[in-house]
Amino acid sequence: MDYTVVTNNWPLFAKGIWMTIQVSLAAIVLGFCIAFCIALIRTSRFRVLRIAASVYVEVLRNIPFVILLFIFFYGLPFAGIRLPGQVAGTIALSMFASAYYGEIIRGAMAAVPRGQVEAARAMGFTFSQTLRDVIIPQMWKFALPPMAGTTTMTVKESSILSTITVAELTYQGLIVQGMTFAPFEVFFAVAGLYWIYTAFLSHLFKRAEKHLGSSELAAVYRSPIARKYLTLDAGRRA
Amino acid sequence: MEFSFEFMFSTIPALLSAAGVTIRVAAIAICLSITVGTLLTVIRALKIRPVNMAIELYISFIRGTPLLVQIFLAFYALPAIGIKLGPVTAGVLAITANNAAFMTEIFRGALASIPPGQIEASASLGLKSRAIWLKVILPQLYMRSLPAIINECTIVVKGTALLAVITVVEVFRTAQQIGSSSFRPFETFVAAGLVFLAMSLVISQFGLWLERRFALRRGV
């Protein structure tokens, strides 16, 4: 083992992880926004839209991400759309993430009790008001736990952007490997950095879940009616 | 350039014949990883502290790092410590190591759903621990985790596409070759996507069929 390979080239690793963070965070945020639209379209009144949205989700979930990426980066230029690697990579990664987030959000929205939605509509809430004040605040409880897995998956899939020369962590690892011929040290360092990043993200999700659970419980404690009718540990998950 | 459906369909026979390699690699990796996953589950049940901590560490490492990096570790890093493997072997090794960790996690969940009363009953009937595993726990474990195992199978098939970066000539690498020699990468990659889509659908339909069969056998 020769640690100097890693310590001497740390600027490249630092640049790499920074690019990985940028690209993956952009894809997570963008992917979540697309997924939200997809989830809404899947509850639409129009059959054609519903079918289109589920085809989008099924196709993206069933083809390897690398193929989607290559269609964007090598395929689209032949159709006259030329995108730089980082842009093509971020868009492809967002679409990929959106297919998984979309299913999660749809499930979480469906898990909000139907009666509450009907009650809101009966009280004269518009669709967007129901969404904003009734569905969205309550869906996080169901959406957050599975979202943690999808988020770390998105980070891990971002390593594939190295195949279209986006200078993220894996790409920099390959560069350092080519200069130093020390693949063992280099790829363990790369793996270690990914490990730290994904562990940090999972930790954030755990914190958010805990916070959500306790704030839900606090809301029940604050409300005299709720205190009377609900068992107080209902908001706590096993 | 216009998107040519004609060209897209013309690449499909070549891609389908390359799918043989994909399916072979995936099948070996799946069988191996179910075996390793089962072994790790049994070993974990022995509750030997340092061993369990090592297994935890292994699972956490696999789940926290990208498959692509694991493939590079198997293909580039193992030779540096004296283990030289061909691209296909290294690929199978990496995918197996990756998938076995996920299988172990699936089995952990399924194990928790088996009623402890059954195990107590079989122990009090005098069954040896080998028999309890083979006749009582494992058959139920596999049936209960079937949907998750099938899901892992589609993930493995998709994962094999990454072996193209270490020169395994499977569907995706074949598509790259056709795409660059014909200057029609768009059509070729879409065709490769369709081939993968078909494989995934076949696997998930097969999984549903298996589930129905098992449900019949259990009389559910």
CSV table of C-alpha atoms in Angstrom, one decimal:
chain,number,residue,atom,x,y,z
A,1,MET,CA,0.0,0.0,0.0
A,2,ASP,CA,1.3,3.4,-1.0
A,3,TYR,CA,-0.8,6.2,0.6
A,4,THR,CA,1.2,8.9,-1.1
A,5,VAL,CA,-0.6,8.1,-4.4
A,6,VAL,CA,-3.7,9.4,-2.8
A,7,THR,CA,-2.2,12.2,-0.7
A,8,ASN,CA,-0.2,13.6,-3.6
A,9,ASN,CA,-3.1,13.7,-5.9
A,10,TRP,CA,-5.7,15.0,-3.5
A,11,PRO,CA,-6.6,18.1,-5.6
A,12,LEU,CA,-7.9,15.8,-8.3
A,13,PHE,CA,-9.9,13.7,-5.9
A,14,ALA,CA,-11.3,16.9,-4.3
A,15,LYS,CA,-12.3,18.3,-7.7
A,16,GLY,CA,-13.9,14.9,-8.5
A,17,ILE,CA,-16.0,14.7,-5.4
A,18,TRP,CA,-17.0,18.3,-5.8
A,19,MET,CA,-18.2,17.6,-9.3
A,20,THR,CA,-20.0,14.4,-8.1
A,21,ILE,CA,-21.8,16.5,-5.4
A,22,GLN,CA,-22.8,19.2,-7.9
A,23,VAL,CA,-24.1,16.8,-10.5
A,24,SER,CA,-25.9,14.5,-8.1
A,25,LEU,CA,-27.5,17.3,-6.1
A,26,ALA,CA,-28.7,18.9,-9.3
A,27,ALA,CA,-30.1,15.6,-10.5
A,28,ILE,CA,-31.8,14.9,-7.1
A,29,VAL,CA,-33.5,18.3,-7.0
A,30,LEU,CA,-34.5,18.3,-10.7
A,31,GLY,CA,-35.5,14.6,-10.6
A,32,PHE,CA,-37.7,15.2,-7.7
A,33,CYS,CA,-39.5,18.1,-9.5
A,34,ILE,CA,-40.0,16.0,-12.6
A,35,ALA,CA,-41.2,13.1,-10.4
A,36,PHE,CA,-43.7,15.4,-8.8
A,37,CYS,CA,-45.2,16.3,-12.2
A,38,ILE,CA,-45.2,12.6,-13.2
A,39,ALA,CA,-47.0,11.6,-10.0
A,40,LEU,CA,-49.7,14.3,-10.7
A,41,ILE,CA,-50.0,13.2,-14.3
A,42,ARG,CA,-50.5,9.6,-13.2
A,43,THR,CA,-53.6,10.7,-11.3
A,44,SER,CA,-54.9,12.8,-14.2
A,45,ARG,CA,-58.4,12.4,-15.6
A,46,PHE,CA,-57.0,11.8,-19.1
A,47,ARG,CA,-56.2,8.2,-19.9
A,48,VAL,CA,-53.7,9.0,-22.6
A,49,LEU,CA,-51.7,11.1,-20.1
A,50,ARG,CA,-51.8,8.5,-17.4
A,51,ILE,CA,-50.6,5.8,-19.9
A,52,ALA,CA,-47.8,8.1,-21.2
A,53,ALA,CA,-46.6,8.8,-17.6
A,54,SER,CA,-46.5,5.1,-16.7
A,55,VAL,CA,-44.7,4.2,-19.9
A,56,TYR,CA,-42.1,6.8,-19.0
A,57,VAL,CA,-41.6,5.4,-15.6
A,58,GLU,CA,-41.5,1.7,-16.7
A,59,VAL,CA,-39.1,2.3,-19.6
A,60,LEU,CA,-36.7,4.3,-17.4
A,61,ARG,CA,-36.8,1.8,-14.6
A,62,ASN,CA,-36.1,-1.1,-17.0
A,63,ILE,CA,-33.2,0.1,-19.1
A,64,PRO,CA,-29.7,0.4,-17.8
A,65,PHE,CA,-28.8,4.0,-16.9
A,66,VAL,CA,-25.7,3.9,-19.1
A,67,ILE,CA,-27.9,3.4,-22.2
A,68,LEU,CA,-30.1,6.4,-21.4
A,69,LEU,CA,-26.9,8.4,-20.9
A,70,PHE,CA,-25.4,7.3,-24.2
A,71,ILE,CA,-28.7,8.1,-26.0
A,72,PHE,CA,-28.4,11.6,-24.6
A,73,PHE,CA,-24.7,12.1,-25.2
A,74,TYR,CA,-24.0,10.2,-28.4
A,75,GLY,CA,-27.5,9.8,-29.9
A,76,LEU,CA,-29.0,13.3,-29.7
A,77,PRO,CA,-26.2,15.1,-31.6
A,78,PHE,CA,-27.2,13.0,-34.6
A,79,ALA,CA,-30.7,14.4,-34.2
A,80,GLY,CA,-29.3,17.9,-34.2
A,81,ILE,CA,-29.2,18.4,-30.4
A,82,ARG,CA,-25.7,18.8,-29.1
A,83,LEU,CA,-25.3,19.0,-25.3
A,84,PRO,CA,-22.1,19.3,-23.3
A,85,GLY,CA,-21.3,16.1,-21.2
A,86,GLN,CA,-22.2,17.7,-17.9
A,87,VAL,CA,-25.6,19.0,-19.1
A,88,ALA,CA,-26.5,15.7,-20.9
A,89,GLY,CA,-25.3,13.8,-17.8
A,90,THR,CA,-27.3,15.9,-15.4
A,91,ILE,CA,-30.5,15.7,-17.5
A,92,ALA,CA,-30.2,11.9,-18.0
A,93,LEU,CA,-29.5,11.4,-14.3
A,94,SER,CA,-32.5,13.6,-13.4
A,95,MET,CA,-34.8,11.6,-15.6
A,96,PHE,CA,-33.5,8.3,-14.2
A,97,ALA,CA,-34.0,9.5,-10.6
A,98,SER,CA,-37.5,10.9,-11.5
A,99,ALA,CA,-38.8,7.5,-12.5
A,100,TYR,CA,-38.0,6.1,-9.1
A,101,TYR,CA,-39.0,9.2,-7.1
A,102,GLY,CA,-42.2,9.3,-9.2
A,103,GLU,CA,-43.4,5.9,-8.0
A,104,ILE,CA,-42.5,6.8,-4.4
A,105,ILE,CA,-44.4,10.1,-4.6
A,106,ARG,CA,-47.4,8.5,-6.2
A,107,GLY,CA,-47.5,5.9,-3.5
A,108,ALA,CA,-47.1,8.5,-0.7
A,109,MET,CA,-49.9,10.7,-2.1
A,110,ALA,CA,-52.2,7.7,-2.4
A,111,ALA,CA,-51.4,6.8,1.2
A,112,VAL,CA,-52.9,10.1,2.5
A,113,PRO,CA,-56.4,9.0,3.7
A,114,ARG,CA,-58.9,9.5,0.9
A,115,GLY,CA,-61.5,10.9,3.3
A,116,GLN,CA,-59.3,13.9,4.1
A,117,VAL,CA,-59.0,14.8,0.4
A,118,GLU,CA,-62.8,14.4,-0.1
A,119,ALA,CA,-63.4,16.5,3.0
A,120,ALA,CA,-61.1,19.2,1.7
A,121,ARG,CA,-62.9,19.3,-1.7
A,122,ALA,CA,-66.3,19.3,0.0
A,123,MET,CA,-65.2,22.3,2.1
A,124,GLY,CA,-64.5,24.1,-1.1
A,125,PHE,CA,-60.7,23.7,-1.4
A,126,THR,CA,-59.5,23.9,-5.0
A,127,PHE,CA,-57.4,21.1,-6.3
A,128,SER,CA,-54.2,23.0,-5.8
A,129,GLN,CA,-55.2,24.0,-2.3
A,130,THR,CA,-55.9,20.4,-1.4
A,131,LEU,CA,-52.6,19.5,-2.7
A,132,ARG,CA,-50.7,22.2,-0.9
A,133,ASP,CA,-52.5,22.1,2.5
A,134,VAL,CA,-53.7,18.5,2.8
A,135,ILE,CA,-51.7,16.1,0.6
A,136,ILE,CA,-48.1,17.5,0.5
A,137,PRO,CA,-47.7,18.2,4.2
A,138,GLN,CA,-48.8,14.6,5.0
A,139,MET,CA,-47.1,12.7,2.2
A,140,TRP,CA,-43.5,13.1,3.6
A,141,LYS,CA,-44.1,10.5,6.3
A,142,PHE,CA,-44.6,7.9,3.6
A,143,ALA,CA,-42.2,9.3,1.0
A,144,LEU,CA,-39.0,9.9,3.1
A,145,PRO,CA,-38.0,6.3,4.0
A,146,PRO,CA,-38.0,5.0,0.4
A,147,MET,CA,-36.6,8.3,-0.9
A,148,ALA,CA,-33.4,7.7,1.1
A,149,GLY,CA,-32.6,4.6,-1.0
A,150,THR,CA,-33.3,6.3,-4.3
A,151,THR,CA,-31.2,9.3,-3.4
A,152,THR,CA,-28.1,7.2,-2.6
A,153,MET,CA,-28.8,5.2,-5.7
A,154,THR,CA,-28.7,8.4,-7.8
A,155,VAL,CA,-25.4,9.4,-6.2
A,156,LYS,CA,-24.0,5.9,-7.1
A,157,GLU,CA,-25.3,6.0,-10.6
A,158,SER,CA,-23.6,9.4,-11.1
A,159,SER,CA,-20.3,7.4,-11.3
A,160,ILE,CA,-21.5,6.3,-14.8
A,161,LEU,CA,-21.1,9.9,-16.0
A,162,SER,CA,-17.4,9.1,-16.1
A,163,THR,CA,-18.1,7.1,-19.3
A,164,ILE,CA,-19.1,10.4,-21.1
A,165,THR,CA,-16.0,12.3,-19.8
A,166,VAL,CA,-17.7,14.2,-17.1
A,167,ALA,CA,-14.9,14.9,-14.7
A,168,GLU,CA,-16.5,13.5,-11.5
A,169,LEU,CA,-15.0,11.3,-8.9
A,170,THR,CA,-14.7,8.0,-10.8
A,171,TYR,CA,-13.3,9.8,-13.9
A,172,GLN,CA,-10.6,11.5,-11.8
A,173,GLY,CA,-9.9,8.1,-10.2
A,174,LEU,CA,-9.3,6.7,-13.7
A,175,ILE,CA,-7.0,9.7,-14.5
A,176,VAL,CA,-5.0,9.3,-11.3
A,177,GLN,CA,-4.8,5.5,-12.0
A,178,GLY,CA,-3.5,6.2,-15.4
A,179,MET,CA,-0.7,8.5,-14.1
A,180,THR,CA,0.3,6.4,-11.1
A,181,PHE,CA,-0.5,2.8,-12.0
A,182,ALA,CA,-1.7,2.2,-8.5
A,183,PRO,CA,-5.3,1.0,-9.1
A,184,PHE,CA,-5.7,-0.6,-5.6
A,185,GLU,CA,-5.1,2.6,-3.6
A,186,VAL,CA,-6.8,4.8,-6.1
A,187,PHE,CA,-10.1,2.9,-6.4
A,188,PHE,CA,-10.3,2.3,-2.7
A,189,ALA,CA,-9.9,6.0,-2.1
A,190,VAL,CA,-12.6,6.7,-4.7
A,191,ALA,CA,-14.9,4.0,-3.1
A,192,GLY,CA,-14.2,5.5,0.3
A,193,LEU,CA,-15.2,9.0,-0.8
A,194,TYR,CA,-18.5,7.7,-2.2
A,195,TRP,CA,-19.1,5.7,1.0
A,196,ILE,CA,-18.7,8.9,3.1
A,197,TYR,CA,-21.0,10.9,0.8
A,198,THR,CA,-23.8,8.3,0.7
A,199,ALA,CA,-23.5,7.6,4.4
A,200,PHE,CA,-23.9,11.4,5.0
A,201,LEU,CA,-27.0,11.5,2.8
A,202,SER,CA,-28.6,8.5,4.6
A,203,HIS,CA,-27.8,10.2,7.9
A,204,LEU,CA,-29.6,13.4,6.7
A,205,PHE,CA,-32.7,11.3,5.8
A,206,LYS,CA,-32.7,9.6,9.1
A,207,ARG,CA,-32.5,13.0,10.9
A,208,ALA,CA,-35.4,14.3,8.7
A,209,GLU,CA,-37.5,11.2,9.4
A,210,LYS,CA,-36.9,11.6,13.1
A,211,HIS,CA,-37.7,15.3,13.0
A,212,LEU,CA,-40.9,14.6,11.1
A,213,GLY,CA,-42.0,12.0,13.5
A,214,SER,CA,-41.4,14.2,16.5
A,215,SER,CA,-43.0,17.3,14.9
A,216,GLU,CA,-46.1,15.2,14.1
A,217,LEU,CA,-46.3,14.0,17.7
A,218,ALA,CA,-45.9,17.6,18.9
A,219,ALA,CA,-48.8,18.6,16.7
A,220,VAL,CA,-51.0,15.9,18.2
A,221,TYR,CA,-49.9,17.1,21.7
A,222,ARG,CA,-50.8,20.7,20.9
A,223,SER,CA,-54.3,19.8,19.7
A,224,PRO,CA,-56.8,19.0,22.5
A,225,ILE,CA,-59.2,17.2,20.1
A,226,ALA,CA,-56.5,15.1,18.6
A,227,ARG,CA,-55.2,14.3,22.1
A,228,LYS,CA,-58.6,13.0,23.0
A,229,TYR,CA,-59.1,10.8,20.0
A,230,LEU,CA,-55.7,9.6,18.9
A,231,THR,CA,-53.3,7.3,20.6
A,232,LEU,CA,-50.2,9.4,21.1
A,233,ASP,CA,-47.6,7.0,19.9
A,234,ALA,CA,-49.4,6.6,16.6
A,235,GLY,CA,-47.0,9.0,14.9
A,236,ARG,CA,-44.0,7.0,16.1
A,237,ARG,CA,-42.8,4.3,13.7
A,238,ALA,CA,-41.2,1.1,14.9
B,1,MET,CA,-30.3,13.0,-39.6
B,2,GLU,CA,-33.7,11.3,-39.6
B,3,PHE,CA,-34.4,8.6,-37.1
B,4,SER,CA,-34.4,5.4,-39.1
B,5,PHE,CA,-36.6,2.7,-37.7
B,6,GLU,CA,-35.5,0.4,-40.5
B,7,PHE,CA,-31.8,0.7,-39.3
B,8,MET,CA,-32.9,0.3,-35.7
B,9,PHE,CA,-34.6,-3.0,-36.4
B,10,SER,CA,-31.7,-4.2,-38.5
B,11,THR,CA,-29.4,-4.0,-35.5
B,12,ILE,CA,-31.6,-6.1,-33.3
B,13,PRO,CA,-30.4,-9.6,-34.5
B,14,ALA,CA,-26.8,-8.7,-33.6
B,15,LEU,CA,-27.9,-7.3,-30.2
B,16,LEU,CA,-30.0,-10.4,-29.5
B,17,SER,CA,-27.1,-12.7,-30.1
B,18,ALA,CA,-25.0,-10.6,-27.8
B,19,ALA,CA,-27.8,-10.9,-25.2
B,20,GLY,CA,-26.6,-14.5,-24.9
B,21,VAL,CA,-23.5,-13.2,-23.1
B,22,THR,CA,-25.6,-10.9,-21.0
B,23,ILE,CA,-27.9,-13.6,-19.9
B,24,ARG,CA,-25.1,-16.1,-19.2
B,25,VAL,CA,-23.2,-13.6,-17.1
B,26,ALA,CA,-26.3,-12.5,-15.2
B,27,ALA,CA,-27.5,-16.1,-14.6
B,28,ILE,CA,-24.1,-17.1,-13.1
B,29,ALA,CA,-24.0,-13.9,-11.0
B,30,ILE,CA,-27.5,-14.4,-9.7
B,31,CYS,CA,-27.0,-18.1,-8.8
B,32,LEU,CA,-23.7,-17.3,-7.1
B,33,SER,CA,-25.1,-14.3,-5.2
B,34,ILE,CA,-28.2,-16.3,-3.9
B,35,THR,CA,-25.7,-18.9,-2.7
B,36,VAL,CA,-23.4,-16.4,-1.0
B,37,GLY,CA,-26.4,-14.5,0.4
B,38,THR,CA,-27.8,-17.7,1.9
B,39,LEU,CA,-24.4,-18.6,3.4
B,40,LEU,CA,-24.0,-15.2,4.9
B,41,THR,CA,-27.6,-15.3,6.3
B,42,VAL,CA,-26.8,-18.7,8.0
B,43,ILE,CA,-23.5,-17.5,9.3
B,44,ARG,CA,-25.0,-14.3,10.6
B,45,ALA,CA,-27.6,-16.4,12.6
B,46,LEU,CA,-24.7,-18.1,14.4
B,47,LYS,CA,-24.2,-14.7,16.1
B,48,ILE,CA,-20.4,-14.7,16.3
B,49,ARG,CA,-19.8,-11.0,17.0
B,50,PRO,CA,-16.6,-10.2,15.0
B,51,VAL,CA,-17.9,-12.2,12.0
B,52,ASN,CA,-21.2,-10.4,12.1
B,53,MET,CA,-19.4,-7.1,12.3
B,54,ALA,CA,-17.3,-8.0,9.2
B,55,ILE,CA,-20.5,-9.0,7.3
B,56,GLU,CA,-22.1,-5.6,8.3
B,57,LEU,CA,-19.1,-3.7,7.1
B,58,TYR,CA,-19.1,-5.6,3.8
B,59,ILE,CA,-22.8,-4.9,3.2
B,60,SER,CA,-22.4,-1.3,4.1
B,61,PHE,CA,-19.4,-0.9,1.8
B,62,ILE,CA,-21.3,-2.5,-1.1
B,63,ARG,CA,-24.4,-0.4,-0.5
B,64,GLY,CA,-22.4,2.8,-0.2
B,65,THR,CA,-20.3,2.6,-3.3
B,66,PRO,CA,-21.2,2.5,-7.0
B,67,LEU,CA,-21.2,-0.8,-8.9
B,68,LEU,CA,-18.9,0.8,-11.5
B,69,VAL,CA,-16.2,1.4,-8.9
B,70,GLN,CA,-16.6,-2.1,-7.6
B,71,ILE,CA,-16.1,-3.4,-11.2
B,72,PHE,CA,-12.9,-1.3,-11.5
B,73,LEU,CA,-11.8,-2.7,-8.1
B,74,ALA,CA,-12.2,-6.3,-9.4
B,75,PHE,CA,-10.7,-5.6,-12.8
B,76,TYR,CA,-7.9,-3.1,-12.1
B,77,ALA,CA,-7.2,-3.4,-8.4
B,78,LEU,CA,-7.1,-7.1,-7.8
B,79,PRO,CA,-4.3,-7.7,-10.3
B,80,ALA,CA,-2.2,-5.2,-8.3
B,81,ILE,CA,-2.4,-7.6,-5.3
B,82,GLY,CA,-1.6,-10.6,-7.5
B,83,ILE,CA,-5.1,-11.8,-8.5
B,84,LYS,CA,-5.3,-11.6,-12.3
B,85,LEU,CA,-8.8,-12.2,-13.7
B,86,GLY,CA,-10.2,-12.0,-17.2
B,87,PRO,CA,-12.8,-9.3,-17.9
B,88,VAL,CA,-15.8,-11.8,-17.8
B,89,THR,CA,-14.5,-13.4,-14.5
B,90,ALA,CA,-13.8,-10.0,-12.9
B,91,GLY,CA,-17.2,-8.8,-14.0
B,92,VAL,CA,-19.1,-11.8,-12.6
B,93,LEU,CA,-17.1,-11.5,-9.4
B,94,ALA,CA,-17.9,-7.8,-9.0
B,95,ILE,CA,-21.6,-8.2,-9.8
B,96,THR,CA,-21.8,-11.2,-7.5
B,97,ALA,CA,-20.1,-9.4,-4.6
B,98,ASN,CA,-22.5,-6.5,-5.2
B,99,ASN,CA,-25.7,-8.5,-5.5
B,100,ALA,CA,-24.8,-10.9,-2.6
B,101,ALA,CA,-24.9,-8.0,-0.2
B,102,PHE,CA,-28.4,-7.0,-1.4
B,103,MET,CA,-29.6,-10.6,-1.3
B,104,THR,CA,-28.3,-10.9,2.3
B,105,GLU,CA,-30.3,-7.8,3.2
B,106,ILE,CA,-33.4,-9.2,1.5
B,107,PHE,CA,-33.0,-12.5,3.4
B,108,ARG,CA,-32.6,-10.7,6.6
B,109,GLY,CA,-36.0,-9.1,6.1
B,110,ALA,CA,-37.7,-12.4,5.1
B,111,LEU,CA,-36.1,-14.2,8.1
B,112,ALA,CA,-37.7,-11.8,10.5
B,113,SER,CA,-41.1,-12.6,9.0
B,114,ILE,CA,-40.9,-16.3,9.7
B,115,PRO,CA,-42.9,-17.1,12.9
B,116,PRO,CA,-40.5,-18.1,15.7
B,117,GLY,CA,-43.0,-20.7,16.9
B,118,GLN,CA,-42.2,-22.8,13.8
B,119,ILE,CA,-38.5,-22.9,14.8
B,120,GLU,CA,-39.3,-23.7,18.4
B,121,ALA,CA,-41.7,-26.4,17.3
B,122,SER,CA,-39.1,-28.0,15.0
B,123,ALA,CA,-36.5,-27.8,17.7
B,124,SER,CA,-38.8,-29.5,20.2
B,125,LEU,CA,-39.6,-32.2,17.7
B,126,GLY,CA,-35.8,-32.9,17.8
B,127,LEU,CA,-34.8,-31.6,14.4
B,128,LYS,CA,-31.1,-30.9,14.1
B,129,SER,CA,-30.2,-27.3,13.2
B,130,ARG,CA,-29.2,-28.4,9.7
B,131,ALA,CA,-32.6,-29.8,9.1
B,132,ILE,CA,-34.3,-26.7,10.6
B,133,TRP,CA,-32.5,-24.6,8.1
B,134,LEU,CA,-32.9,-26.8,5.1
B,135,LYS,CA,-36.5,-28.1,5.7
B,136,VAL,CA,-38.2,-25.3,7.7
B,137,ILE,CA,-36.5,-21.9,7.3
B,138,LEU,CA,-34.9,-21.7,3.8
B,139,PRO,CA,-37.8,-22.9,1.7
B,140,GLN,CA,-40.1,-20.3,3.3
B,141,LEU,CA,-37.3,-17.7,3.1
B,142,TYR,CA,-37.0,-18.1,-0.6
B,143,MET,CA,-40.8,-18.1,-1.2
B,144,ARG,CA,-41.3,-15.0,0.9
B,145,SER,CA,-38.4,-13.1,-0.7
B,146,LEU,CA,-39.3,-14.1,-4.2
B,147,PRO,CA,-40.6,-10.7,-5.4
B,148,ALA,CA,-37.5,-9.0,-4.1
B,149,ILE,CA,-35.2,-11.7,-5.6
B,150,ILE,CA,-36.9,-11.2,-9.0
B,151,ASN,CA,-36.4,-7.4,-8.6
B,152,GLU,CA,-32.7,-8.0,-7.9
B,153,CYS,CA,-32.5,-10.2,-11.0
B,154,THR,CA,-33.6,-7.3,-13.2
B,155,ILE,CA,-31.1,-5.1,-11.5
B,156,VAL,CA,-28.4,-7.6,-12.2
B,157,VAL,CA,-29.3,-7.7,-15.9
B,158,LYS,CA,-29.2,-4.0,-16.1
B,159,GLY,CA,-25.9,-4.0,-14.2
B,160,THR,CA,-24.2,-6.2,-16.7
B,161,ALA,CA,-24.3,-3.3,-19.2
B,162,LEU,CA,-21.6,-1.7,-17.1
B,163,LEU,CA,-19.2,-4.6,-17.9
B,164,ALA,CA,-18.9,-3.0,-21.4
B,165,VAL,CA,-16.3,-0.6,-19.7
B,166,ILE,CA,-14.1,-3.5,-18.9
B,167,THR,CA,-14.4,-4.9,-22.5
B,168,VAL,CA,-16.9,-7.6,-22.0
B,169,VAL,CA,-18.7,-7.9,-25.3
B,170,GLU,CA,-22.4,-8.0,-24.2
B,171,VAL,CA,-25.4,-6.1,-25.6
B,172,PHE,CA,-24.3,-2.6,-24.7
B,173,ARG,CA,-20.7,-3.0,-26.0
B,174,THR,CA,-22.1,-4.6,-29.2
B,175,ALA,CA,-24.4,-1.5,-29.5
B,176,GLN,CA,-21.4,0.8,-29.0
B,177,GLN,CA,-19.5,-1.1,-31.8
B,178,ILE,CA,-22.4,-1.0,-34.2
B,179,GLY,CA,-23.1,2.6,-33.4
B,180,SER,CA,-19.6,3.8,-34.0
B,181,SER,CA,-19.1,1.8,-37.2
B,182,SER,CA,-22.4,2.8,-38.8
B,183,PHE,CA,-22.5,6.5,-37.5
B,184,ARG,CA,-26.0,5.8,-36.3
B,185,PRO,CA,-25.6,5.6,-32.5
B,186,PHE,CA,-29.0,7.0,-31.8
B,187,GLU,CA,-30.9,4.1,-33.4
B,188,THR,CA,-28.5,1.5,-32.0
B,189,PHE,CA,-28.7,2.7,-28.4
B,190,VAL,CA,-32.5,2.8,-28.6
B,191,ALA,CA,-32.5,-0.7,-30.0
B,192,ALA,CA,-30.2,-1.8,-27.1
B,193,GLY,CA,-32.6,-0.2,-24.7
B,194,LEU,CA,-35.4,-2.1,-26.2
B,195,VAL,CA,-33.5,-5.4,-25.8
B,196,PHE,CA,-32.9,-4.7,-22.1
B,197,LEU,CA,-36.5,-3.6,-21.7
B,198,ALA,CA,-37.6,-7.0,-23.2
B,199,MET,CA,-35.3,-8.9,-20.9
B,200,SER,CA,-36.6,-7.1,-17.8
B,201,LEU,CA,-40.2,-7.6,-18.8
B,202,VAL,CA,-39.6,-11.4,-19.4
B,203,ILE,CA,-37.9,-11.7,-16.0
B,204,SER,CA,-40.7,-9.8,-14.1
B,205,GLN,CA,-43.4,-11.8,-15.9
B,206,PHE,CA,-41.6,-15.0,-15.1
B,207,GLY,CA,-41.5,-13.8,-11.4
B,208,LEU,CA,-45.2,-13.2,-11.4
B,209,TRP,CA,-45.8,-16.7,-12.8
B,210,LEU,CA,-43.5,-18.2,-10.2
B,211,GLU,CA,-45.3,-16.4,-7.4
B,212,ARG,CA,-48.7,-17.7,-8.6
B,213,ARG,CA,-47.3,-21.2,-8.7
B,214,PHE,CA,-46.0,-21.0,-5.2
B,215,ALA,CA,-49.2,-19.4,-4.0
B,216,LEU,CA,-51.0,-22.5,-5.4
B,217,ARG,CA,-48.7,-24.9,-3.7
B,218,ARG,CA,-49.1,-23.2,-0.4
B,219,GLY,CA,-52.8,-23.2,-1.0
B,220,VAL,CA,-53.1,-19.4,-0.4
